[in-house]
Structures are given as C-alpha cells and as structure tokens.
Amino acid sequence: MLKIIARELFYVFTAAILIFSLMELIAPNIVQAHISLNLILILWLASGMVLLVMNKNQI
Amino acid sequence: MPAVLKIRFVLYSILLLIILVLLNKAILPFGKITYKVTPCDNSFFIQKLHPKDRVSVVDKKTCTQRVSGEPVYFNLNTQRTFNEADATITYRNSGQNNVIEMGVQADARKNYRLQPLENKIIDSLNWDKISENGVTLLQKNKIYNSVDAFLNNLPPKSEIATYHYDLPTQATIPNYQPNNQPVIIKQPLRGSYQFYTYVDGPTAEFEFLFSDLNNNKDADNVALTLYDMRNNPVTVRNIVDERGGEEMRQAQDAGGLHLELTTLAPGFYKMEMAATDDIVTTQILSSQKILSFINRLWLADSSQLPPLTKGRVGVGYTLYTDAGEITASTLNPAALQKILINHDVLNLDETYRQFSVPANEPLNTIQFAHDDVIISGAGIFSFSPESLYNPNYRKISKNQNLDSINYIITTYQPQPNAAGEWRTKTLHFDLKNAFRYKHNYNFILSVPGLIAGDHVDDYVEIKNIKINLQGRSLWEKVFN
C-alpha cells in the first residue's frame, strides 16, 4: 500500500511539474507568485528517491 | 473502487484544485483583489521599499521599517491590469516631517501623481475650515461661507495658496507692457525644461540654439512643444539626432529651432523642451518679455561647450523666483559653492545631494558664482525680474511661510496633529492611465526634506501597506 502511495505521489508530482512549467511558459509568474517550483521539484525528486528505495528493497 | 484509483482520484483532484485556484488568482474573474504586506513579509506582489540606503533594517520584533531618506519606492506586481487602487498605509511620522505624500508613476519619464498623506503645516493651522465635496477651504479670517462662494469671488492671487488643488490659471495680465527688444538668454541650460510665456498679440517668435555633449550612448533628439493653458499642443518641432558621436565626450553643435507663430490667441502659453541631459540649450531668443521657467533649471557647465557656443561665461549668475523654498544640487565638484538666496546662504558643499533653504519674499533673488547647478522649487524662475510672472497660484511647500497667505484651498482633509502616533490613511489612485512596466505599477513615498545620513533622527516608520485593486471582470472583458 505504501508503495502504491509513493508511486502515485511520484506520478502526480511529475504531472504537477509539467503542468506548472507549461503554465509558467504561457503566463510567467502565474505559479511562482504563489508556489515555488523549486519546492515542487524537491518534492518530486524526494518522492522519486523514496520510490527507488522501496523498489530496491523489494528486489 | 480499487485503492489505486481512489488514491489517484484524491491526488489529481487536489492538483486540479490547485490549478484552478492559480488560474483564478491570475485572471480574477470578478476583477477584485487585495494584497497586504508588512516589512517582515517577502511578498511577490507588493515588493520591498527601496533604495536600501534610504530605509532601515526591518525590526523583526515589531515588523516595522523606518524610512530615513526620500523618496522611496515600492513596486506592485500584478498579473493583469486594473482600473483603480485603494492604497492603505499604516505609518508613524517622527514629527519633524511636514509633508508626506504617496503616488503612482504616471509615465515613462518617471513623473508621479502624488496625493497627500499628511501635511503638518495645514494640520496645525487654527484657521476657519469649510469642507465641501472633498475640497477644504481654510481662511485666516472667515470671509466666505462656502467653497463655492470663494471660487466664484476669488480674493487677490497673492493671498491664496493651493495644495493639491488646481485653481484656474490666470488668462491675461492687466496693463501688460510688451518689450521693444527681444529677450536673449545666453546662460546655457542643460537637459529638459519648461517655461511660461505671455503673448499679447497674434505673433510670437522664439529661437533656440543647441549643443550636444555626447556623454551618453543614447540618441539626443530634441522635441519642442508649445502648449496653450488647456494643455493642448499648439505647435511641435523636432530635431532628430543624426550627428553620431555618442559617448565620444566631444561637444558639438546640434543646430537650432526657430519658431515664428502668427495665429496665437492672447494669453499664457507653456513651452516644453524635452531632451536628454546631453543636450545644452546655448541660447534662447524670445520676442516675448515673460520667460518664467517652471520648477527646475539646470545651469549647464559652460566649460564643456565648444568655444563659439559657450554663450555667457560667468562672472556670477542671478536668478529670480517666487518659490517658497529653493533647492540646489550639483553633480560637479567644481560647482560646489555658497549660494546667496536673498540674505541667506545655502551651502552647496556636497555633490549628488540636495540642499534647501526657505525663501519668503514674493520675489526671491538667487546669486551664485559657478554654473553647473540644478536649481528647483515649487514655483517659477527667471533671469530678470521683468521676465518673472506666474499664471498659477502659489503651491504650499514643506517650509511655506504663511504670513501673506489668507486662504488655502486643498483636496487634503486636515487631521489632528499626532506626532509619533500610528496613523492609517487610504488614498485612491486611478490606474487606467498609470504607467505599467513589466507587470509592475510603481509607487513612491515622498517626504520632502527627509535626507538619509544627515544625522537628524527624523523618519517615517511603515507598519503595513494594503492595496485593494479593482478592474474589469471577466464578464466585462469578454462581452464589452
């Protein structure tokens, strides 16, 4: 179950990075004014690393 | 529903909600939003006061910040345009500052539309006050029973002062005696300037000669515009800079403009010369007697000019003005000097800094030995007493002497004196015609006389700034 949550979190952070980056390209600062994209990036990386560790432990 | 789908539904719903909130905050479908900030905050929307050398470090305990020099600016970053702003500022005056004003940038030339926050001169007056429809009339002795009665039967101009209120400018000069000889000004003037002139017949003639200092890289075009007193342009002339030589620091002749006007209605006109600071007007010739420079003059450094265009090389300079306070500054160490204003001495002993002295005569005399000085004040300046005439009413300055003033008319609402106490004041700004650059509206906080680093403990302390913005709704944008 935890692995499913970690995997889905990774996917949603990936979607968030892509969508927010596209929004920023179209209208600069539409996201950055309220949410730091650096924070989303860190969360995406962290969720990815957690997922990798979980996958590794299963092997 | 499998667990995976439930988790996905929740997470992607949250993401969708965040996207919709971000879109709502950017588009603002109802056209309204409020931003609020304290000095402790790092707001994207209302940015910090600057420049840094005019503000103190933020006091983290009280979340306040002191402004010790003026003016200071802050930017309002918005993702769309708005029509109006109500700016509410909570501040405290240390007590030494007579005038505090806030404004929004009006154009690319960094002109600001100021509004009064506090005017201690008016607040401290024990005069009769009448307020009607946002206009206040203060009378030393009560003569008028209403603002309308005052406006319909104005007393002599010399007894009236205005503050953020425009009375109709004088149309004609009674018993005007024109000159037989043209007025020639040979004192070189640097950069832009404006002057009033008076025409009593249908014709008028002006001639301007220019030099280009070629200090800066930008092209040095000249635009000369004559306006009537309703601010309608009557004639426009231009010189386009095709001379080259930018940044060569070799002054060169930049030609001239000759205006021969034959269809003018009698009355006052305003001549505006717009140019960069590389342009020096080496000579002005006018058939009209009155040449009253408005608010500011930069007497150029004659030594920088080509020999034939030097114009008047000084053995001293004299200006005349009706301004209630005279400010001088210079960028040139060789121009540091003592300036005599009536019988008072203004010590211009530091470059890049303004020095001011009150001037309380109806006609003040300014005498100085060296040129390359910027002289300014809320009034007019001329090179002879005969050329000085102000069609406008006197404006109250920060050190205004009110001895000869019996009436003040203003849009400022006097408030009880409260030095050292926190005050909250709201000002309304029209943003439709405000200047917006890279999504920013630029605001200014002006406190005349507040100088950073002058070892005087005067300041304006800021607690918070709140701005309510109103613009067109999504509905109005789509369907109108």
Coordinates of C-alpha atoms in Angstrom, one line a residue:
Chain A
M1 CA 0.0 0.0 0.0
L2 CA 2.8 2.4 0.9
K3 CA 4.5 1.6 -2.3
I4 CA 1.3 2.4 -4.3
I5 CA 1.0 5.8 -2.5
A6 CA 4.7 6.6 -3.1
R7 CA 4.3 5.7 -6.8
E8 CA 1.1 7.7 -7.2
L9 CA 2.7 10.7 -5.4
F10 CA 5.6 10.5 -7.8
Y11 CA 3.3 10.5 -10.8
V12 CA 1.2 13.4 -9.5
F13 CA 4.4 15.4 -8.8
T14 CA 5.6 14.7 -12.3
A15 CA 2.3 15.9 -13.7
A16 CA 2.5 19.0 -11.5
I17 CA 6.0 19.9 -12.6
L18 CA 5.0 19.5 -16.3
I19 CA 1.7 21.4 -16.0
F20 CA 3.2 24.2 -13.8
S21 CA 6.1 24.6 -16.1
L22 CA 3.8 24.9 -19.1
M23 CA 1.7 27.5 -17.2
E24 CA 4.8 29.5 -16.4
L25 CA 5.8 29.4 -20.1
I26 CA 2.5 30.8 -21.1
A27 CA 2.0 33.3 -18.3
P28 CA 5.1 34.0 -16.3
N29 CA 4.8 34.0 -12.6
I30 CA 1.3 32.6 -12.6
V31 CA 2.6 29.7 -10.4
Q32 CA 5.7 31.2 -9.0
A33 CA 3.8 34.0 -7.3
H34 CA 2.1 31.5 -5.0
I35 CA 4.1 28.2 -5.1
S36 CA 7.8 27.8 -5.5
L37 CA 8.6 25.5 -8.4
N38 CA 11.8 24.6 -6.6
L39 CA 9.7 23.2 -3.8
I40 CA 7.7 21.1 -6.3
L41 CA 10.9 19.9 -7.9
I42 CA 12.4 18.9 -4.5
L43 CA 9.2 17.0 -3.6
W44 CA 9.3 15.3 -7.0
L45 CA 12.9 14.2 -6.5
A46 CA 12.2 13.1 -2.9
S47 CA 9.2 11.0 -4.0
G48 CA 11.3 9.5 -6.8
M49 CA 14.0 8.6 -4.4
V50 CA 11.6 7.0 -1.9
L51 CA 10.1 5.0 -4.8
L52 CA 13.5 3.8 -5.9
V53 CA 14.5 2.8 -2.4
M54 CA 11.2 0.9 -2.0
N55 CA 11.7 -0.9 -5.3
K56 CA 15.3 -1.8 -4.4
N57 CA 14.2 -3.2 -1.1
Q58 CA 11.7 -5.4 -2.8
I59 CA 14.3 -6.9 -5.2
Chain B
M1 CA -13.2 1.2 -6.5
P2 CA -9.7 -0.2 -6.2
A3 CA -7.4 1.5 -3.8
V4 CA -5.1 2.8 -6.6
L5 CA -8.0 4.6 -8.3
K6 CA -9.1 6.1 -5.0
I7 CA -5.6 7.4 -4.4
R8 CA -5.3 8.8 -7.9
F9 CA -8.7 10.4 -7.7
V10 CA -7.8 12.2 -4.5
L11 CA -4.3 13.3 -5.6
Y12 CA -5.3 14.5 -9.1
S13 CA -8.4 16.3 -7.7
I14 CA -6.1 18.2 -5.3
L15 CA -3.8 19.0 -8.3
L16 CA -6.8 20.2 -10.3
L17 CA -8.0 22.3 -7.5
I18 CA -4.6 24.0 -7.1
I19 CA -4.5 24.7 -10.9
L20 CA -8.0 26.2 -10.7
V21 CA -7.0 28.4 -7.7
L22 CA -3.9 29.6 -9.5
L23 CA -5.9 30.4 -12.6
N24 CA -8.5 32.2 -10.5
K25 CA -5.8 34.3 -8.8
A26 CA -4.3 35.2 -12.2
I27 CA -7.5 36.0 -14.1
L28 CA -9.5 37.4 -11.2
P29 CA -12.9 36.8 -12.8
F30 CA -14.6 39.4 -10.5
G31 CA -11.9 41.9 -11.1
K32 CA -11.0 42.5 -7.5
I33 CA -8.2 41.5 -5.2
T34 CA -6.4 42.8 -2.1
Y35 CA -2.7 42.5 -1.3
K36 CA -1.4 43.2 2.1
V37 CA 2.2 43.2 3.3
T38 CA 4.3 44.1 6.3
P39 CA 8.0 44.8 6.2
C40 CA 8.7 41.3 7.5
D41 CA 7.0 39.7 4.6
N42 CA 8.6 38.6 1.3
S43 CA 5.6 39.3 -0.9
F44 CA 5.7 38.7 -4.6
F45 CA 3.0 41.3 -5.1
I46 CA 4.0 44.3 -3.0
Q47 CA 7.7 44.4 -3.1
K48 CA 10.1 45.8 -0.6
L49 CA 10.8 49.5 -0.1
H50 CA 13.9 50.7 -1.9
P51 CA 16.6 52.0 -2.3
K52 CA 18.2 50.2 0.6
D53 CA 20.3 53.2 1.7
R54 CA 17.1 55.2 2.5
V55 CA 15.4 52.5 4.6
S56 CA 16.5 50.9 7.8
V57 CA 16.8 47.2 8.5
V58 CA 13.4 45.7 9.3
D59 CA 12.7 45.5 13.0
K60 CA 11.7 41.8 13.4
K61 CA 10.0 42.3 16.8
T62 CA 7.5 44.9 15.6
C63 CA 7.7 44.1 11.9
T64 CA 8.2 47.8 11.0
Q65 CA 10.7 49.6 8.9
R66 CA 11.9 53.2 9.0
V67 CA 12.3 55.4 6.0
S68 CA 15.2 57.8 6.7
G69 CA 15.6 59.3 3.2
E70 CA 13.3 60.2 0.4
P71 CA 11.9 59.3 -1.9
V72 CA 11.5 55.6 -1.5
Y73 CA 9.7 53.4 -4.0
F74 CA 7.8 50.1 -4.0
N75 CA 6.5 48.0 -6.9
L76 CA 3.1 46.4 -7.1
N77 CA 3.4 43.3 -9.3
T78 CA 0.2 42.2 -10.9
Q79 CA -0.6 39.6 -13.4
R80 CA -3.3 41.7 -15.1
T81 CA -4.2 45.3 -15.4
F82 CA -6.6 47.2 -13.0
N83 CA -8.5 50.4 -13.2
E84 CA -8.3 51.6 -9.6
A85 CA -6.4 51.1 -6.4
D86 CA -7.1 52.0 -2.8
A87 CA -3.8 52.0 -1.1
T88 CA -4.0 51.9 2.7
I89 CA -0.8 52.6 4.6
T90 CA -0.2 52.5 8.4
Y91 CA 2.7 54.7 9.3
R92 CA 4.2 56.9 12.0
N93 CA 5.8 60.3 11.5
S94 CA 8.7 61.0 13.8
G95 CA 7.4 64.6 14.0
Q96 CA 9.9 66.5 12.0
N97 CA 8.4 65.9 8.6
N98 CA 5.9 68.5 7.5
V99 CA 4.7 66.8 4.3
I100 CA 4.3 63.1 3.5
E101 CA 2.8 62.1 0.1
M102 CA 2.3 58.9 -1.8
G103 CA 1.9 58.5 -5.6
V104 CA 1.8 56.2 -8.6
Q105 CA 4.1 56.5 -11.6
A106 CA 2.2 58.3 -14.4
D107 CA 4.5 57.9 -17.4
A108 CA 7.8 56.5 -18.7
R109 CA 9.6 59.8 -17.8
K110 CA 9.1 58.9 -14.1
N111 CA 6.6 61.5 -13.3
Y112 CA 4.4 60.5 -10.4
R113 CA 0.9 61.5 -9.5
L114 CA 1.2 62.4 -5.8
Q115 CA -1.5 62.5 -3.2
P116 CA -1.1 63.9 0.3
L117 CA -1.0 61.5 3.3
E118 CA -0.1 64.2 5.9
N119 CA 0.6 67.9 5.8
K120 CA 1.5 69.2 9.3
I121 CA 1.5 72.8 8.1
I122 CA -2.2 72.6 7.3
D123 CA -3.0 70.4 10.2
S124 CA -1.5 72.9 12.7
L125 CA -3.5 75.9 11.4
N126 CA -6.1 77.3 13.7
W127 CA -8.0 78.8 10.8
D128 CA -11.6 78.5 9.9
K129 CA -12.2 75.4 7.8
I130 CA -15.0 74.6 5.4
S131 CA -15.1 71.2 3.6
E132 CA -17.5 70.5 0.7
N133 CA -17.4 67.7 -1.8
G134 CA -13.8 66.7 -0.9
V135 CA -12.5 70.2 -1.1
T136 CA -11.4 72.2 2.0
L137 CA -11.1 75.9 2.3
L138 CA -9.0 77.3 5.1
Q139 CA -9.4 81.0 5.9
K140 CA -7.2 83.0 8.3
N141 CA -10.3 85.2 9.0
K142 CA -13.7 83.9 7.9
I143 CA -14.9 85.8 4.9
Y144 CA -16.6 83.2 2.8
N145 CA -19.4 80.9 3.9
S146 CA -18.8 78.2 1.4
V147 CA -16.2 76.9 -1.0
D148 CA -18.4 77.8 -4.0
A149 CA -18.6 81.4 -2.7
F150 CA -14.8 81.5 -2.6
L151 CA -14.4 80.1 -6.1
N152 CA -17.0 82.5 -7.6
N153 CA -15.4 85.5 -6.0
L154 CA -11.7 84.9 -5.6
P155 CA -9.6 87.3 -3.5
P156 CA -6.3 88.7 -4.7
K157 CA -3.9 86.0 -6.1
S158 CA -1.2 86.9 -3.6
E159 CA -3.3 85.9 -0.7
I160 CA -4.1 82.4 -1.9
A161 CA -2.1 79.2 -1.7
T162 CA -3.2 75.8 -3.0
Y163 CA -2.3 72.3 -2.0
H164 CA -3.2 69.5 -4.4
Y165 CA -5.9 71.7 -5.9
D166 CA -5.8 73.5 -9.3
L167 CA -7.4 76.9 -9.5
P168 CA -8.0 78.2 -13.0
T169 CA -4.8 79.8 -14.3
Q170 CA -4.7 83.5 -15.0
A171 CA -5.8 84.2 -18.5
T172 CA -4.3 87.7 -19.1
I173 CA -2.1 90.2 -17.5
P174 CA -3.8 93.5 -16.8
N175 CA -1.9 96.6 -18.1
Y176 CA 0.7 94.4 -19.8
Q177 CA 3.6 96.4 -21.4
P178 CA 5.4 94.4 -24.0
N179 CA 9.2 94.7 -24.7
N180 CA 10.5 96.6 -27.7
Q181 CA 13.6 94.4 -27.7
P182 CA 13.8 90.6 -27.7
V183 CA 14.8 88.8 -24.6
I184 CA 18.0 86.8 -25.1
I185 CA 19.2 84.2 -22.6
K186 CA 22.8 83.3 -23.1
Q187 CA 23.2 81.2 -20.0
P188 CA 23.4 77.6 -21.2
L189 CA 20.7 75.3 -19.8
R190 CA 21.2 71.5 -19.7
G191 CA 18.5 68.9 -20.4
S192 CA 14.8 69.4 -20.4
Y193 CA 12.9 72.5 -19.1
Q194 CA 9.6 74.2 -19.4
F195 CA 8.7 77.9 -19.3
Y196 CA 5.6 80.0 -19.3
T197 CA 5.4 82.9 -21.8
Y198 CA 2.8 85.5 -22.4
V199 CA 1.6 86.6 -25.8
D200 CA -0.4 89.8 -26.1
G201 CA -0.8 89.8 -29.9
P202 CA -1.2 87.2 -32.6
T203 CA 2.6 86.8 -33.3
A204 CA 5.5 85.5 -31.3
E205 CA 9.0 84.4 -32.2
F206 CA 11.4 82.1 -30.5
E207 CA 14.8 80.8 -31.4
F208 CA 16.8 78.1 -29.6
L209 CA 20.3 77.0 -30.2
F210 CA 21.6 73.7 -29.0
S211 CA 24.8 71.8 -28.4
D212 CA 25.3 68.0 -27.8
L213 CA 27.7 67.0 -25.1
N214 CA 27.8 63.4 -26.4
N215 CA 28.4 62.0 -22.9
N216 CA 25.9 59.2 -23.1
K217 CA 25.2 56.5 -25.7
D218 CA 21.5 57.3 -26.4
A219 CA 20.5 59.4 -29.4
D220 CA 20.0 63.1 -28.3
N221 CA 16.8 64.2 -30.0
V222 CA 15.1 67.5 -29.2
A223 CA 11.4 68.0 -29.1
L224 CA 10.0 71.5 -28.6
T225 CA 6.2 71.8 -27.9
L226 CA 4.2 74.9 -27.3
Y227 CA 1.0 74.3 -25.3
D228 CA -1.9 76.6 -24.5
M229 CA -3.1 76.7 -20.9
R230 CA -5.6 73.9 -21.5
N231 CA -2.5 71.7 -22.3
N232 CA -3.4 71.5 -26.0
P233 CA -0.3 71.4 -28.2
V234 CA -0.2 74.4 -30.5
T235 CA 3.0 73.6 -32.3
V236 CA 5.6 70.9 -32.2
R237 CA 9.1 70.9 -33.6
N238 CA 11.8 68.2 -33.5
I239 CA 15.5 67.8 -34.1
V240 CA 16.5 64.2 -34.7
D241 CA 20.0 63.3 -33.7
E242 CA 21.8 62.1 -36.8
R243 CA 25.1 63.6 -35.8
G244 CA 26.6 60.5 -34.2
G245 CA 29.5 60.8 -31.9
E246 CA 27.7 59.3 -28.9
E247 CA 29.9 58.7 -25.9
M248 CA 32.8 60.5 -27.5
R249 CA 32.5 63.3 -24.9
Q250 CA 33.2 65.8 -27.6
A251 CA 30.6 68.6 -27.5
Q252 CA 29.3 69.6 -30.9
D253 CA 26.8 72.0 -32.4
A254 CA 23.3 70.4 -32.5
G255 CA 21.6 73.0 -34.6
G256 CA 18.6 75.1 -33.6
L257 CA 14.9 75.7 -33.9
H258 CA 13.2 78.9 -35.0
L259 CA 9.5 79.3 -34.2
E260 CA 7.6 82.1 -35.9
L261 CA 4.0 81.9 -34.8
T262 CA 1.3 84.1 -36.3
T263 CA -2.1 82.8 -35.2
L264 CA -1.9 82.8 -31.5
A265 CA -4.7 83.9 -29.2
P266 CA -3.6 86.3 -26.5
G267 CA -2.8 84.7 -23.2
F268 CA -0.3 82.4 -21.4
Y269 CA 1.5 79.5 -23.1
K270 CA 3.8 76.9 -21.9
M271 CA 6.9 75.9 -23.9
E272 CA 8.3 72.5 -23.2
M273 CA 11.8 71.5 -24.4
A274 CA 12.3 67.7 -24.0
A275 CA 15.7 66.3 -24.5
T276 CA 18.3 64.1 -22.8
D277 CA 20.9 65.6 -20.4
D278 CA 23.4 65.6 -23.2
I279 CA 21.6 68.5 -24.9
V280 CA 22.5 72.0 -23.8
T281 CA 20.5 75.0 -24.9
T282 CA 23.2 77.6 -25.5
Q283 CA 20.8 80.5 -26.4
I284 CA 17.2 81.3 -26.2
L285 CA 15.8 84.3 -28.0
S286 CA 12.2 85.4 -27.4
S287 CA 10.1 88.3 -28.7
Q288 CA 8.1 87.9 -25.6
K289 CA 9.1 89.6 -22.3
I290 CA 7.9 86.8 -20.0
L291 CA 10.1 83.7 -19.8
S292 CA 9.4 82.0 -16.5
F293 CA 10.9 78.6 -16.1
I294 CA 8.8 76.1 -14.3
N295 CA 10.0 74.3 -11.2
R296 CA 13.5 73.4 -12.3
L297 CA 16.6 74.7 -14.2
W298 CA 20.0 73.1 -14.8
L299 CA 22.5 75.8 -15.5
A300 CA 25.0 74.0 -17.7
D301 CA 28.7 73.9 -17.3
S302 CA 29.9 76.4 -19.8
S303 CA 33.4 75.0 -19.9
Q304 CA 32.2 71.8 -21.6
L305 CA 30.8 73.7 -24.6
P306 CA 32.5 74.4 -27.9
P307 CA 34.1 77.9 -27.9
L308 CA 31.7 79.5 -30.3
T309 CA 28.7 78.2 -28.4
K310 CA 29.8 79.0 -24.9
G311 CA 27.3 81.7 -24.6
R312 CA 27.5 83.5 -21.3
V313 CA 30.6 82.6 -19.4
G314 CA 30.1 83.7 -15.9
V315 CA 31.2 86.2 -13.6
G316 CA 28.3 85.2 -11.4
Y317 CA 24.7 84.3 -12.1
T318 CA 21.5 85.7 -10.8
L319 CA 18.1 84.1 -10.9
Y320 CA 14.7 85.3 -9.6
T321 CA 12.0 83.1 -8.2
D322 CA 8.6 83.1 -6.4
A323 CA 9.2 79.6 -4.9
G324 CA 8.8 79.3 -1.2
E325 CA 11.7 77.0 -0.8
I326 CA 14.8 76.8 -3.1
T327 CA 16.7 73.5 -3.6
A328 CA 20.1 73.3 -5.2
S329 CA 22.3 70.4 -6.1
T330 CA 25.2 69.6 -8.4
L331 CA 27.0 66.6 -9.9
N332 CA 30.2 68.6 -10.4
P333 CA 32.7 69.0 -7.6
A334 CA 33.9 72.2 -9.3
A335 CA 30.4 73.7 -8.8
L336 CA 30.4 73.4 -5.0
Q337 CA 29.9 76.9 -3.6
K338 CA 27.9 79.1 -1.3
I339 CA 24.7 80.4 -2.9
L340 CA 23.1 83.6 -1.7
I341 CA 19.3 83.4 -1.5
N342 CA 18.0 86.9 -0.5
H343 CA 20.2 87.3 2.6
D344 CA 20.5 83.6 3.5
V345 CA 23.4 81.4 2.5
L346 CA 22.8 77.9 1.0
N347 CA 26.0 75.8 1.4
L348 CA 26.3 73.6 -1.6
D349 CA 29.2 71.5 -0.2
E350 CA 28.4 68.0 -1.4
T351 CA 27.8 66.6 -4.8
Y352 CA 24.8 64.3 -5.5
R353 CA 22.8 65.8 -2.6
Q354 CA 20.1 68.4 -2.4
F355 CA 20.3 71.4 -0.1
S356 CA 17.3 73.6 0.6
V357 CA 16.6 77.0 2.1
P358 CA 13.3 78.7 2.7
A359 CA 12.6 81.8 0.6
N360 CA 9.9 84.1 2.0
E361 CA 9.8 87.1 -0.3
P362 CA 7.3 87.5 -3.2
L363 CA 10.4 87.9 -5.4
N364 CA 13.4 86.0 -4.2
T365 CA 16.9 86.5 -5.6
I366 CA 19.4 83.7 -6.1
Q367 CA 23.0 84.6 -6.6
F368 CA 25.8 82.1 -7.3
A369 CA 29.3 82.2 -8.6
H370 CA 29.6 78.9 -10.6
D371 CA 27.3 77.2 -13.0
D372 CA 26.5 73.5 -13.4
V373 CA 24.0 73.7 -10.6
I374 CA 20.4 72.4 -10.6
I375 CA 18.0 74.9 -9.0
S376 CA 14.5 73.8 -8.2
G377 CA 11.5 74.8 -6.2
A378 CA 7.7 74.8 -6.4
G379 CA 7.4 77.9 -8.5
I380 CA 9.0 79.7 -11.4
F381 CA 12.4 81.0 -12.1
S382 CA 13.7 83.7 -14.5
F383 CA 16.9 85.6 -15.4
S384 CA 15.3 89.0 -14.8
P385 CA 12.5 90.3 -12.6
E386 CA 10.6 91.6 -15.7
S387 CA 10.5 88.0 -17.1
L388 CA 9.0 86.5 -14.0
Y389 CA 5.3 86.0 -13.9
N390 CA 3.4 83.0 -12.6
P391 CA -0.1 82.5 -14.0
N392 CA -0.7 79.8 -11.4
Y393 CA -1.5 80.2 -7.8
R394 CA 1.2 79.6 -5.1
K395 CA 1.6 76.0 -4.0
I396 CA 2.4 75.1 -0.4
S397 CA 5.9 73.8 0.1
K398 CA 7.2 72.0 3.1
N399 CA 8.5 75.1 4.7
Q400 CA 5.9 77.5 3.5
N401 CA 5.7 80.9 5.2
L402 CA 2.0 81.7 5.5
D403 CA 2.4 85.4 6.7
S404 CA 1.0 86.8 3.5
I405 CA -1.4 83.9 2.8
N406 CA -5.0 84.3 4.0
Y407 CA -6.6 81.4 2.1
I408 CA -5.6 77.8 1.4
I409 CA -7.7 75.6 -0.9
T410 CA -6.9 71.9 -1.0
T411 CA -8.3 68.4 -1.5
Y412 CA -6.4 67.4 1.6
Q413 CA -8.6 66.8 4.7
P414 CA -6.8 68.3 7.7
Q415 CA -6.4 65.9 10.6
P416 CA -5.4 66.5 14.2
N417 CA -1.7 66.7 14.9
A418 CA -0.5 63.4 16.2
A419 CA 3.3 63.3 16.1
G420 CA 4.7 59.9 17.0
E421 CA 1.3 58.1 16.8
W422 CA 0.4 55.4 14.3
R423 CA -1.9 56.6 11.5
T424 CA -3.8 54.6 8.9
K425 CA -4.7 56.5 5.7
T426 CA -6.2 55.4 2.5
L427 CA -5.6 57.0 -0.9
H428 CA -7.4 56.3 -4.1
F429 CA -5.4 56.0 -7.4
D430 CA -6.6 55.8 -10.9
L431 CA -4.6 53.1 -12.6
K432 CA -6.2 53.3 -16.0
N433 CA -3.6 56.0 -17.0
A434 CA -0.8 54.8 -14.7
F435 CA 2.5 53.6 -16.2
R436 CA 2.9 49.8 -16.0
Y437 CA 6.2 48.2 -16.9
K438 CA 6.9 44.5 -16.9
H439 CA 3.7 43.9 -14.9
N440 CA 4.7 46.4 -12.3
Y441 CA 2.9 49.6 -11.1
N442 CA 5.5 51.7 -9.4
F443 CA 4.6 53.7 -6.2
I444 CA 6.6 56.4 -4.5
L445 CA 6.6 57.7 -0.9
S446 CA 7.7 61.3 -0.9
V447 CA 8.8 63.1 2.3
P448 CA 10.4 66.4 1.2
G449 CA 13.3 67.3 3.4
L450 CA 13.9 63.8 4.7
I451 CA 17.6 63.1 4.0
A452 CA 19.4 59.9 4.7
G453 CA 22.6 60.2 6.6
D454 CA 22.1 63.7 7.8
H455 CA 22.5 62.8 11.5
V456 CA 19.0 64.0 12.2
D457 CA 16.7 61.5 13.8
D458 CA 13.8 62.0 11.5
Y459 CA 12.0 59.2 9.8
V460 CA 8.7 57.8 8.7
E461 CA 8.0 54.3 10.1
I462 CA 6.0 51.9 8.0
K463 CA 3.9 49.2 9.6
N464 CA 2.0 47.8 6.7
I465 CA 0.7 48.5 3.2
K466 CA -2.6 47.2 1.9
I467 CA -3.8 47.7 -1.7
N468 CA -7.3 46.9 -2.9
L469 CA -7.4 46.6 -6.6
Q470 CA -10.4 46.8 -8.9
G471 CA -10.5 46.2 -12.6
R472 CA -12.8 44.8 -15.3
S473 CA -14.4 41.5 -14.5
L474 CA -14.1 38.5 -16.9
W475 CA -17.7 39.1 -18.0
E476 CA -16.9 42.7 -18.9
K477 CA -13.8 41.8 -20.8
V478 CA -15.5 39.1 -22.8
F479 CA -18.7 40.9 -23.6
N480 CA -17.6 44.6 -23.8

